[in-house]
PDB file of C-alpha atoms in Angstrom:
ATOM      1  CA  MET I 171     -16.792  -2.203   3.218  1.00  0.00           C
ATOM      2  CA  PRO I 172     -19.942  -4.343   2.833  1.00  0.00           C
ATOM      3  CA  VAL I 173     -22.362  -3.793  -0.018  1.00  0.00           C
ATOM      4  CA  ALA I 174     -25.992  -4.873  -0.324  1.00  0.00           C
ATOM      5  CA  PRO I 175     -26.720  -8.253  -1.957  1.00  0.00           C
ATOM      6  CA  ALA I 176     -28.630  -6.383  -4.662  1.00  0.00           C
ATOM      7  CA  VAL I 177     -25.441  -4.509  -5.612  1.00  0.00           C
ATOM      8  CA  LEU I 178     -23.488  -7.749  -5.936  1.00  0.00           C
ATOM      9  CA  ARG I 179     -26.295  -9.162  -8.035  1.00  0.00           C
ATOM     10  CA  ALA I 180     -26.225  -6.104 -10.267  1.00  0.00           C
ATOM     11  CA  ALA I 181     -22.466  -6.520 -10.792  1.00  0.00           C
ATOM     12  CA  LEU I 182     -22.896 -10.188 -11.695  1.00  0.00           C
ATOM     13  CA  ASP I 183     -25.717  -9.293 -14.086  1.00  0.00           C
ATOM     14  CA  GLN I 184     -23.573  -6.594 -15.704  1.00  0.00           C
ATOM     15  CA  LEU I 185     -20.768  -9.094 -16.231  1.00  0.00           C
ATOM     16  CA  ALA I 186     -23.191 -11.617 -17.703  1.00  0.00           C
ATOM     17  CA  GLY I 187     -24.547  -8.965 -20.038  1.00  0.00           C
ATOM     18  CA  ASP I 188     -21.001  -8.390 -21.256  1.00  0.00           C
ATOM     19  CA  GLY I 189     -20.618 -12.088 -21.980  1.00  0.00           C
ATOM     20  CA  ARG I 190     -18.653 -13.063 -18.863  1.00  0.00           C
ATOM     21  CA  VAL I 191     -20.705 -15.364 -16.649  1.00  0.00           C
ATOM     22  CA  VAL I 192     -19.371 -15.924 -13.130  1.00  0.00           C
ATOM     23  CA  VAL I 193     -21.124 -17.436 -10.148  1.00  0.00           C
ATOM     24  CA  PRO I 194     -20.359 -16.996  -6.445  1.00  0.00           C
ATOM     25  CA  ASP I 195     -18.450 -19.844  -4.815  1.00  0.00           C
ATOM     26  CA  ALA I 196     -17.491 -20.761  -1.253  1.00  0.00           C
ATOM     27  CA  TRP I 197     -14.268 -18.704  -1.093  1.00  0.00           C
ATOM     28  CA  ALA I 198     -14.208 -15.575   1.073  1.00  0.00           C
ATOM     29  CA  PRO I 199     -11.370 -13.391   2.399  1.00  0.00           C
ATOM     30  CA  SER I 200     -10.427 -13.790   6.031  1.00  0.00           C
ATOM     31  CA  VAL I 201     -11.064 -10.066   6.498  1.00  0.00           C
ATOM     32  CA  GLN I 202     -12.989  -7.626   4.332  1.00  0.00           C
ATOM     33  CA  GLY I 203     -11.023  -4.515   3.432  1.00  0.00           C
ATOM     34  CA  ALA I 204     -11.880  -0.935   4.265  1.00  0.00           C
ATOM     35  CA  VAL I 205     -12.357   0.053   0.606  1.00  0.00           C
ATOM     36  CA  GLY I 206     -14.185  -2.718  -1.204  1.00  0.00           C
ATOM     37  CA  HIS I 207     -16.343  -5.770  -0.589  1.00  0.00           C
ATOM     38  CA  VAL I 208     -14.723  -8.925  -1.986  1.00  0.00           C
ATOM     39  CA  VAL I 209     -16.377 -12.232  -2.886  1.00  0.00           C
ATOM     40  CA  GLY I 210     -15.161 -15.399  -4.545  1.00  0.00           C
ATOM     41  CA  VAL I 211     -16.588 -16.334  -7.931  1.00  0.00           C
ATOM     42  CA  THR I 212     -15.894 -18.945 -10.587  1.00  0.00           C
ATOM     43  CA  GLY I 213     -16.198 -18.615 -14.349  1.00  0.00           C
ATOM     44  CA  GLU I 214     -14.560 -19.600 -17.597  1.00  0.00           C
ATOM     45  CA  ASP I 215     -11.227 -18.222 -16.342  1.00  0.00           C
ATOM     46  CA  GLY I 216     -11.373 -20.350 -13.211  1.00  0.00           C
ATOM     47  CA  PRO I 217     -11.427 -19.099  -9.612  1.00  0.00           C
ATOM     48  CA  ALA I 218     -11.643 -15.325  -9.445  1.00  0.00           C
ATOM     49  CA  VAL I 219     -12.256 -12.464  -7.049  1.00  0.00           C
ATOM     50  CA  LEU I 220     -14.924  -9.809  -7.500  1.00  0.00           C
ATOM     51  CA  LYS I 221     -14.330  -6.534  -5.679  1.00  0.00           C
ATOM     52  CA  VAL I 222     -17.185  -4.026  -5.485  1.00  0.00           C
ATOM     53  CA  VAL I 223     -16.896  -0.448  -4.184  1.00  0.00           C
ATOM     54  CA  ALA I 224     -19.332   2.397  -3.567  1.00  0.00           C
ATOM     55  CA  PRO I 225     -19.722   5.030  -6.309  1.00  0.00           C
ATOM     56  CA  GLY I 226     -17.522   7.546  -4.495  1.00  0.00           C
ATOM     57  CA  LEU I 227     -14.637   5.067  -4.397  1.00  0.00           C
ATOM     58  CA  ALA I 228     -14.761   4.147  -8.078  1.00  0.00           C
ATOM     59  CA  PRO I 229     -11.551   6.121  -8.879  1.00  0.00           C
ATOM     60  CA  ARG I 230      -9.596   3.895  -6.483  1.00  0.00           C
ATOM     61  CA  LEU I 231     -10.750   0.795  -8.308  1.00  0.00           C
ATOM     62  CA  ARG I 232      -9.688   2.297 -11.618  1.00  0.00           C
ATOM     63  CA  VAL I 233      -6.242   2.974 -10.121  1.00  0.00           C
ATOM     64  CA  GLU I 234      -6.011  -0.653  -9.021  1.00  0.00           C
ATOM     65  CA  ALA I 235      -6.921  -1.856 -12.509  1.00  0.00           C
ATOM     66  CA  VAL I 236      -4.240   0.377 -14.063  1.00  0.00           C
ATOM     67  CA  ALA I 237      -1.620  -0.806 -11.564  1.00  0.00           C
ATOM     68  CA  LEU I 238      -2.429  -4.462 -12.162  1.00  0.00           C
ATOM     69  CA  GLY I 239      -2.203  -3.884 -15.897  1.00  0.00           C
ATOM     70  CA  LEU I 240       1.262  -2.402 -15.448  1.00  0.00           C
ATOM     71  CA  LEU I 241       2.336  -5.415 -13.405  1.00  0.00           C
ATOM     72  CA  ALA I 242       1.079  -7.973 -15.902  1.00  0.00           C
ATOM     73  CA  GLY I 243       4.061 -10.047 -16.897  1.00  0.00           C
ATOM     74  CA  VAL I 244       6.515  -8.412 -14.463  1.00  0.00           C
ATOM     75  CA  ALA I 245       8.700 -11.282 -13.280  1.00  0.00           C
ATOM     76  CA  GLY I 246       8.830 -11.822  -9.543  1.00  0.00           C
ATOM     77  CA  VAL I 247       5.715  -9.797  -8.697  1.00  0.00           C
ATOM     78  CA  PRO I 248       2.778 -12.204  -8.275  1.00  0.00           C
ATOM     79  CA  ALA I 249      -0.264 -10.032  -8.897  1.00  0.00           C
ATOM     80  CA  PRO I 250      -3.834 -10.777 -10.008  1.00  0.00           C
ATOM     81  CA  ARG I 251      -4.748 -10.446 -13.670  1.00  0.00           C
ATOM     82  CA  VAL I 252      -7.603  -8.073 -14.483  1.00  0.00           C
ATOM     83  CA  LEU I 253     -10.526  -9.825 -16.158  1.00  0.00           C
ATOM     84  CA  ALA I 254     -13.080  -7.008 -16.208  1.00  0.00           C
ATOM     85  CA  LEU I 255     -13.725  -3.520 -14.840  1.00  0.00           C
ATOM     86  CA  GLY I 256     -17.262  -2.169 -14.904  1.00  0.00           C
ATOM     87  CA  TYR I 257     -20.068  -0.271 -13.217  1.00  0.00           C
ATOM     88  CA  THR I 258     -23.555  -1.111 -12.017  1.00  0.00           C
ATOM     89  CA  PRO I 259     -26.493   1.076 -13.090  1.00  0.00           C
ATOM     90  CA  ASP I 260     -26.388   2.935  -9.754  1.00  0.00           C
ATOM     91  CA  GLY I 261     -22.677   3.774 -10.073  1.00  0.00           C
ATOM     92  CA  HIS I 262     -20.981   1.099  -7.974  1.00  0.00           C
ATOM     93  CA  ALA I 263     -17.699  -0.009  -9.551  1.00  0.00           C
ATOM     94  CA  PHE I 264     -16.510  -3.592  -9.720  1.00  0.00           C
ATOM     95  CA  LEU I 265     -13.238  -5.271 -10.592  1.00  0.00           C
ATOM     96  CA  LEU I 266     -13.009  -8.938 -11.561  1.00  0.00           C
ATOM     97  CA  MET I 267      -9.536 -10.435 -11.033  1.00  0.00           C
ATOM     98  CA  THR I 268      -7.948 -13.845 -11.072  1.00  0.00           C
ATOM     99  CA  ARG I 269      -7.672 -15.426  -7.637  1.00  0.00           C
ATOM    100  CA  LEU I 270      -4.185 -16.053  -6.303  1.00  0.00           C
ATOM    101  CA  PRO I 271      -3.257 -18.927  -3.983  1.00  0.00           C
ATOM    102  CA  GLY I 272      -2.068 -18.455  -0.432  1.00  0.00           C
ATOM    103  CA  VAL I 273      -3.126 -16.726   2.757  1.00  0.00           C
ATOM    104  CA  ARG I 274      -2.494 -13.243   4.085  1.00  0.00           C
ATOM    105  CA  TRP I 275       0.850 -12.600   5.734  1.00  0.00           C
ATOM    106  CA  ALA I 276      -1.136 -11.210   8.675  1.00  0.00           C
ATOM    107  CA  ASP I 277      -2.915 -14.547   9.110  1.00  0.00           C
ATOM    108  CA  ARG I 278       0.248 -16.609   8.736  1.00  0.00           C
ATOM    109  CA  ARG I 279       2.644 -14.601  10.946  1.00  0.00           C
ATOM    110  CA  SER I 280       1.798 -16.191  14.312  1.00  0.00           C
ATOM    111  CA  ALA I 281       2.581 -19.681  12.969  1.00  0.00           C
ATOM    112  CA  LEU I 282       6.015 -18.811  11.544  1.00  0.00           C
ATOM    113  CA  ASP I 283       9.251 -19.541  13.362  1.00  0.00           C
ATOM    114  CA  ALA I 284      11.811 -16.749  13.556  1.00  0.00           C
ATOM    115  CA  ALA I 285      14.000 -17.985  10.701  1.00  0.00           C
ATOM    116  CA  THR I 286      11.069 -18.431   8.325  1.00  0.00           C
ATOM    117  CA  GLN I 287       9.669 -15.024   9.249  1.00  0.00           C
ATOM    118  CA  THR I 288      13.003 -13.388   8.480  1.00  0.00           C
ATOM    119  CA  ALA I 289      13.290 -15.247   5.169  1.00  0.00           C
ATOM    120  CA  LEU I 290       9.778 -14.163   4.197  1.00  0.00           C
ATOM    121  CA  THR I 291      10.496 -10.540   5.120  1.00  0.00           C
ATOM    122  CA  SER I 292      13.619 -10.600   2.960  1.00  0.00           C
ATOM    123  CA  ALA I 293      11.589 -12.049   0.083  1.00  0.00           C
ATOM    124  CA  VAL I 294       9.051  -9.233   0.460  1.00  0.00           C
ATOM    125  CA  GLY I 295      11.916  -6.778   0.005  1.00  0.00           C
ATOM    126  CA  GLY I 296      12.807  -8.549  -3.238  1.00  0.00           C
ATOM    127  CA  VAL I 297       9.208  -8.294  -4.480  1.00  0.00           C
ATOM    128  CA  LEU I 298       9.232  -4.561  -3.793  1.00  0.00           C
ATOM    129  CA  ARG I 299      12.484  -4.138  -5.736  1.00  0.00           C
ATOM    130  CA  ARG I 300      11.013  -5.882  -8.789  1.00  0.00           C
ATOM    131  CA  LEU I 301       7.764  -3.946  -8.522  1.00  0.00           C
ATOM    132  CA  HIS I 302       9.840  -0.770  -8.672  1.00  0.00           C
ATOM    133  CA  ASP I 303      11.291  -1.822 -12.018  1.00  0.00           C
ATOM    134  CA  VAL I 304       8.135  -0.348 -13.598  1.00  0.00           C
ATOM    135  CA  ALA I 305       9.117   3.243 -14.418  1.00  0.00           C
ATOM    136  CA  GLY I 306       6.630   6.090 -14.745  1.00  0.00           C
ATOM    137  CA  PRO I 307       6.368   9.430 -16.557  1.00  0.00           C
ATOM    138  CA  GLY I 308       6.496  11.571 -13.413  1.00  0.00           C
ATOM    139  CA  PHE I 309       5.504  11.679  -9.752  1.00  0.00           C
ATOM    140  CA  GLY I 310       1.806  11.472  -8.972  1.00  0.00           C
ATOM    141  CA  SER I 311      -1.443   9.693  -9.707  1.00  0.00           C
ATOM    142  CA  LEU I 312      -1.892   6.807 -12.125  1.00  0.00           C
ATOM    143  CA  GLY I 313      -5.054   8.467 -13.402  1.00  0.00           C
ATOM    144  CA  ALA I 314      -5.130   9.435 -17.053  1.00  0.00           C
ATOM    145  CA  GLY I 315      -4.379  13.127 -17.524  1.00  0.00           C
ATOM    146  CA  ALA I 316      -3.478  13.681 -13.863  1.00  0.00           C
ATOM    147  CA  PRO I 317      -0.838  16.401 -13.281  1.00  0.00           C
ATOM    148  CA  LEU I 318       2.573  14.999 -12.465  1.00  0.00           C
ATOM    149  CA  ARG I 319       5.493  16.454 -10.534  1.00  0.00           C
ATOM    150  CA  ALA I 320       8.965  16.439 -12.079  1.00  0.00           C
ATOM    151  CA  THR I 321      11.083  15.294  -9.126  1.00  0.00           C
ATOM    152  CA  ALA I 322      10.862  13.448  -5.840  1.00  0.00           C
ATOM    153  CA  TRP I 323      11.581  16.764  -4.112  1.00  0.00           C
ATOM    154  CA  ASP I 324       8.400  18.277  -5.552  1.00  0.00           C
ATOM    155  CA  ARG I 325       6.451  15.191  -4.549  1.00  0.00           C
ATOM    156  CA  VAL I 326       7.725  14.971  -0.974  1.00  0.00           C
ATOM    157  CA  GLN I 327       7.004  18.659  -0.347  1.00  0.00           C
ATOM    158  CA  ASP I 328       3.398  18.115  -1.425  1.00  0.00           C
ATOM    159  CA  ARG I 329       3.073  15.083   0.813  1.00  0.00           C
ATOM    160  CA  ALA I 330       4.617  16.807   3.806  1.00  0.00           C
ATOM    161  CA  ALA I 331       2.227  19.739   3.437  1.00  0.00           C
ATOM    162  CA  GLU I 332      -0.770  17.368   3.394  1.00  0.00           C
ATOM    163  CA  LEU I 333       0.464  15.392   6.385  1.00  0.00           C
ATOM    164  CA  LEU I 334       1.213  18.500   8.433  1.00  0.00           C
ATOM    165  CA  ALA I 335      -2.271  19.827   7.732  1.00  0.00           C
ATOM    166  CA  ASP I 336      -3.671  16.537   9.062  1.00  0.00           C
ATOM    167  CA  HIS I 337      -1.352  16.738  12.065  1.00  0.00           C
ATOM    168  CA  ASP I 338      -2.618  20.239  12.873  1.00  0.00           C
ATOM    169  CA  ARG I 339      -6.212  19.082  12.444  1.00  0.00           C
ATOM    170  CA  VAL I 340      -5.886  16.442  15.157  1.00  0.00           C
ATOM    171  CA  GLY I 341      -4.122  18.773  17.579  1.00  0.00           C
ATOM    172  CA  GLY I 342      -0.589  17.519  17.136  1.00  0.00           C
ATOM    173  CA  ALA I 343       2.367  19.350  18.663  1.00  0.00           C
ATOM    174  CA  GLY I 344       3.110  22.610  16.848  1.00  0.00           C
ATOM    175  CA  GLU I 345       6.879  22.076  16.923  1.00  0.00           C
ATOM    176  CA  VAL I 346       6.532  19.116  14.542  1.00  0.00           C
ATOM    177  CA  ARG I 347       5.944  21.427  11.584  1.00  0.00           C
ATOM    178  CA  ALA I 348       9.305  23.152  11.979  1.00  0.00           C
ATOM    179  CA  ARG I 349      11.116  19.869  12.619  1.00  0.00           C
ATOM    180  CA  VAL I 350       9.670  18.247   9.494  1.00  0.00           C
ATOM    181  CA  GLY I 351      10.674  21.291   7.464  1.00  0.00           C
ATOM    182  CA  ALA I 352      14.208  21.112   8.821  1.00  0.00           C
ATOM    183  CA  LEU I 353      14.424  17.391   8.057  1.00  0.00           C
ATOM    184  CA  LEU I 354      13.355  17.954   4.448  1.00  0.00           C
ATOM    185  CA  ASP I 355      15.765  20.847   3.970  1.00  0.00           C
ATOM    186  CA  ALA I 356      18.648  18.795   5.333  1.00  0.00           C
ATOM    187  CA  HIS I 357      18.073  16.104   2.706  1.00  0.00           C
ATOM    188  CA  ARG I 358      16.900  18.226  -0.205  1.00  0.00           C
ATOM    189  CA  ALA I 359      19.829  17.240  -2.436  1.00  0.00           C
ATOM    190  CA  ALA I 360      18.969  13.547  -2.075  1.00  0.00           C
ATOM    191  CA  PHE I 361      15.414  14.211  -3.267  1.00  0.00           C
ATOM    192  CA  VAL I 362      16.375  16.564  -6.087  1.00  0.00           C
ATOM    193  CA  ALA I 363      18.705  13.861  -7.401  1.00  0.00           C
ATOM    194  CA  CYS I 364      15.779  11.421  -7.710  1.00  0.00           C
ATOM    195  CA  ASP I 365      14.080  12.209 -11.010  1.00  0.00           C
ATOM    196  CA  ARG I 366      12.865   8.661 -11.735  1.00  0.00           C
ATOM    197  CA  ALA I 367       9.378   7.808 -10.556  1.00  0.00           C
ATOM    198  CA  VAL I 368       8.388   4.146 -10.311  1.00  0.00           C
ATOM    199  CA  LEU I 369       5.220   2.199  -9.659  1.00  0.00           C
ATOM    200  CA  CYS I 370       4.669   2.099  -5.892  1.00  0.00           C
ATOM    201  CA  HIS I 371       2.106  -0.032  -4.069  1.00  0.00           C
ATOM    202  CA  ARG I 372       1.909   2.472  -1.210  1.00  0.00           C
ATOM    203  CA  ASP I 373       0.341  -0.033   1.190  1.00  0.00           C
ATOM    204  CA  LEU I 374       2.407  -3.214   1.038  1.00  0.00           C
ATOM    205  CA  VAL I 375       1.756  -4.413   4.573  1.00  0.00           C
ATOM    206  CA  ASP I 376       0.881  -7.839   5.932  1.00  0.00           C
ATOM    207  CA  ALA I 377      -2.802  -7.496   5.031  1.00  0.00           C
ATOM    208  CA  ASN I 378      -1.989  -6.973   1.355  1.00  0.00           C
ATOM    209  CA  LEU I 379       0.546  -9.717   0.745  1.00  0.00           C
ATOM    210  CA  LEU I 380      -0.258 -13.415   0.343  1.00  0.00           C
ATOM    211  CA  VAL I 381       2.051 -16.212   1.479  1.00  0.00           C
ATOM    212  CA  ALA I 382       2.287 -19.494  -0.428  1.00  0.00           C
ATOM    213  CA  ASP I 383       0.487 -22.481   1.089  1.00  0.00           C
ATOM    214  CA  ASP I 384       3.392 -24.827   0.317  1.00  0.00           C
ATOM    215  CA  ASP I 385       6.255 -22.483   1.250  1.00  0.00           C
ATOM    216  CA  PRO I 386       5.735 -20.035   4.132  1.00  0.00           C
ATOM    217  CA  ALA I 387       8.849 -18.073   3.113  1.00  0.00           C
ATOM    218  CA  ARG I 388       7.535 -17.325  -0.401  1.00  0.00           C
ATOM    219  CA  PRO I 389       5.185 -14.424  -1.255  1.00  0.00           C
ATOM    220  CA  SER I 390       2.430 -15.693  -3.556  1.00  0.00           C
ATOM    221  CA  GLY I 391       0.396 -12.561  -4.139  1.00  0.00           C
ATOM    222  CA  VAL I 392       0.505  -8.761  -4.053  1.00  0.00           C
ATOM    223  CA  VAL I 393      -3.051  -7.441  -3.715  1.00  0.00           C
ATOM    224  CA  ASP I 394      -5.096  -4.307  -2.999  1.00  0.00           C
ATOM    225  CA  LEU I 395      -3.313  -1.754  -5.179  1.00  0.00           C
ATOM    226  CA  GLU I 396      -6.024   0.908  -5.045  1.00  0.00           C
ATOM    227  CA  ARG I 397      -3.532   3.371  -3.492  1.00  0.00           C
ATOM    228  CA  ALA I 398      -0.820   2.778  -6.107  1.00  0.00           C
ATOM    229  CA  ALA I 399       0.957   5.756  -7.679  1.00  0.00           C
ATOM    230  CA  TRP I 400       4.089   6.889  -9.478  1.00  0.00           C
ATOM    231  CA  ASP I 401       6.432   7.747  -6.635  1.00  0.00           C
ATOM    232  CA  ASP I 402       9.871   7.605  -5.058  1.00  0.00           C
ATOM    233  CA  PRO I 403      10.595   3.897  -4.450  1.00  0.00           C
ATOM    234  CA  MET I 404      11.924   4.759  -0.999  1.00  0.00           C
ATOM    235  CA  THR I 405       8.478   5.820   0.179  1.00  0.00           C
ATOM    236  CA  ASP I 406       7.248   2.273  -0.521  1.00  0.00           C
ATOM    237  CA  LEU I 407      10.194   0.630   1.191  1.00  0.00           C
ATOM    238  CA  ALA I 408       9.869   2.986   4.159  1.00  0.00           C
ATOM    239  CA  GLN I 409       6.192   2.203   4.665  1.00  0.00           C
ATOM    240  CA  THR I 410       6.787  -1.539   4.641  1.00  0.00           C
ATOM    241  CA  ARG I 411       9.779  -1.123   6.957  1.00  0.00           C
ATOM    242  CA  VAL I 412       7.686   0.862   9.450  1.00  0.00           C
ATOM    243  CA  HIS I 413       5.143  -1.958   9.373  1.00  0.00           C
ATOM    244  CA  VAL I 414       7.765  -4.672   9.853  1.00  0.00           C
ATOM    245  CA  ARG I 415       9.268  -2.784  12.797  1.00  0.00           C
ATOM    246  CA  GLN I 416       5.880  -2.796  14.514  1.00  0.00           C
ATOM    247  CA  HIS I 417       5.702  -6.599  14.421  1.00  0.00           C
ATOM    248  CA  VAL I 418       9.266  -7.984  14.271  1.00  0.00           C
ATOM    249  CA  PRO I 419      11.698  -5.070  14.777  1.00  0.00           C
ATOM    250  CA  ALA I 420      14.767  -7.212  14.150  1.00  0.00           C
ATOM    251  CA  ASP I 421      13.545  -8.049  10.625  1.00  0.00           C
ATOM    252  CA  ALA I 422      13.664  -4.435   9.405  1.00  0.00           C
ATOM    253  CA  ALA I 423      17.240  -5.047   8.254  1.00  0.00           C
ATOM    254  CA  ALA I 424      16.185  -8.238   6.431  1.00  0.00           C
ATOM    255  CA  LEU I 425      13.620  -6.277   4.448  1.00  0.00           C
ATOM    256  CA  VAL I 426      16.241  -3.805   3.215  1.00  0.00           C
ATOM    257  CA  ASP I 427      18.741  -6.606   2.550  1.00  0.00           C
ATOM    258  CA  GLY I 428      16.135  -8.360   0.419  1.00  0.00           C
ATOM    259  CA  TYR I 429      15.420  -5.143  -1.441  1.00  0.00           C
ATOM    260  CA  GLY I 430      19.067  -4.807  -2.381  1.00  0.00           C
ATOM    261  CA  ARG I 431      21.895  -2.345  -2.145  1.00  0.00           C
ATOM    262  CA  LEU I 432      20.880   1.287  -1.579  1.00  0.00           C
ATOM    263  CA  THR I 433      22.831   4.370  -2.552  1.00  0.00           C
ATOM    264  CA  ALA I 434      23.651   7.031   0.018  1.00  0.00           C
ATOM    265  CA  PRO I 435      20.864   9.356  -1.280  1.00  0.00           C
ATOM    266  CA  GLU I 436      18.404   6.456  -1.112  1.00  0.00           C
ATOM    267  CA  HIS I 437      19.309   5.823   2.526  1.00  0.00           C
ATOM    268  CA  GLU I 438      18.655   9.507   3.229  1.00  0.00           C
ATOM    269  CA  ARG I 439      15.269   9.476   1.510  1.00  0.00           C
ATOM    270  CA  LEU I 440      14.316   6.209   3.221  1.00  0.00           C
ATOM    271  CA  ALA I 441      14.808   7.816   6.645  1.00  0.00           C
ATOM    272  CA  VAL I 442      12.789  10.899   5.697  1.00  0.00           C
ATOM    273  CA  HIS I 443       9.922   8.851   4.275  1.00  0.00           C
ATOM    274  CA  GLU I 444       9.889   6.706   7.396  1.00  0.00           C
ATOM    275  CA  ALA I 445       9.377   9.835   9.514  1.00  0.00           C
ATOM    276  CA  LEU I 446       6.539  10.953   7.228  1.00  0.00           C
ATOM    277  CA  HIS I 447       4.840   7.551   7.479  1.00  0.00           C
ATOM    278  CA  LEU I 448       5.017   7.761  11.260  1.00  0.00           C
ATOM    279  CA  LEU I 449       3.468  11.229  11.072  1.00  0.00           C
ATOM    280  CA  ALA I 450       0.667   9.900   8.861  1.00  0.00           C
ATOM    281  CA  GLU I 451      -0.048   6.984  11.188  1.00  0.00           C
ATOM    282  CA  ARG I 452      -0.067   9.234  14.243  1.00  0.00           C
ATOM    283  CA  SER I 453      -2.673  11.508  12.656  1.00  0.00           C
ATOM    284  CA  TRP I 454      -4.817   8.550  11.597  1.00  0.00           C
ATOM    285  CA  VAL I 455      -4.788   7.016  15.085  1.00  0.00           C
ATOM    286  CA  ALA I 456      -5.578  10.369  16.728  1.00  0.00           C
ATOM    287  CA  TRP I 457      -8.473  10.923  14.305  1.00  0.00           C
ATOM    288  CA  ASP I 458      -9.959   7.406  14.142  1.00  0.00           C
ATOM    289  CA  ARG I 459      -9.390   6.636  17.835  1.00  0.00           C
ATOM    290  CA  PRO I 460      -9.319   2.827  17.783  1.00  0.00           C
ATOM    291  CA  ALA I 461      -9.112   0.881  21.050  1.00  0.00           C
ATOM    292  CA  GLY I 462      -6.015   1.928  22.980  1.00  0.00           C
ATOM    293  CA  TRP I 463      -5.486   4.966  20.770  1.00  0.00           C
ATOM    294  CA  ARG I 464      -3.964   7.146  23.496  1.00  0.00           C
ATOM    295  CA  GLU I 465      -1.223   4.581  24.138  1.00  0.00           C
ATOM    296  CA  SER I 466      -0.663   4.257  20.381  1.00  0.00           C
ATOM    297  CA  VAL I 467      -0.355   8.021  19.975  1.00  0.00           C
ATOM    298  CA  ALA I 468       2.153   8.186  22.833  1.00  0.00           C
ATOM    299  CA  ARG I 469       4.222   5.399  21.259  1.00  0.00           C
ATOM    300  CA  LEU I 470       4.117   7.077  17.830  1.00  0.00           C
ATOM    301  CA  ASP I 471       5.089  10.424  19.356  1.00  0.00           C
ATOM    302  CA  GLY I 472       8.212   8.773  20.753  1.00  0.00           C
ATOM    303  CA  LEU I 473       9.084   7.149  17.422  1.00  0.00           C
ATOM    304  CA  LEU I 474       8.408  10.390  15.546  1.00  0.00           C
ATOM    305  CA  ASP I 475      10.557  12.368  17.950  1.00  0.00           C
ATOM    306  CA  ALA I 476      13.467   9.996  17.302  1.00  0.00           C
ATOM    307  CA  ALA I 477      12.916  10.041  13.522  1.00  0.00           C
ATOM    308  CA  LEU I 478      12.948  13.848  13.385  1.00  0.00           C
ATOM    309  CA  ARG I 479      16.267  14.245  15.198  1.00  0.00           C
TER     310      ARG I 479
END
């Protein structure tokens, strides 16, 4: 989401006023994200990234800063280090982070041979497992004072209700509501048994993972954590697995293998979360209507129908 040059200047001035002088450099992301505008800067801490968001999106940037703070020092999860979080006089928020090496998985994928792609996908599963070692106080937002749910069952019911409301809003098939309810009821025991919330990225797809320049099978950076939350780890794994299936279906198993052994209840929850992610994507495509959206909706309807059986 682009911001005016004057806003970037205001963020740089605010940083300088706080004693942290950084200057723009030649680095730029291959693609700007939907939430914030990112530029490369250099200062006393070396190469860094400055992300700036509109005033209404400031809470997301605070979530990202909290998540990165929780990941600081977590072995096996390469994440930026927060250098500063602040606000311009007009309310834009900015986050200054160390810059990680590597390129986006999305930009590297077409150049990878099948074996390397599978090895990288397995390594991504391992990164997710280590990210999920960070335990939380309950299920919900990372925001200070935010209400938390006690179990994964509470959390998944809330999410299903939100997703079904979106599905209704875009004119989705009415039978989906009953089928989602039946799917949840059938696996209720697996969710009730999960009373441990962990830090979840909630958007670990190929746009938000960097691949090392010197080793295309090694993740070098986990970025864009503005959607992070305390959640069931299986919702994170399911979202990444849905994404992998869209690009290299055969590697879905490699992702889970890299994540590590799952219990029977975890396998149940993984399947349910995968159905919910498909439901979410179907609603987004039907609402946003990108090029070829009708074909995408038809494909997602088929996948959702299979997932809800």
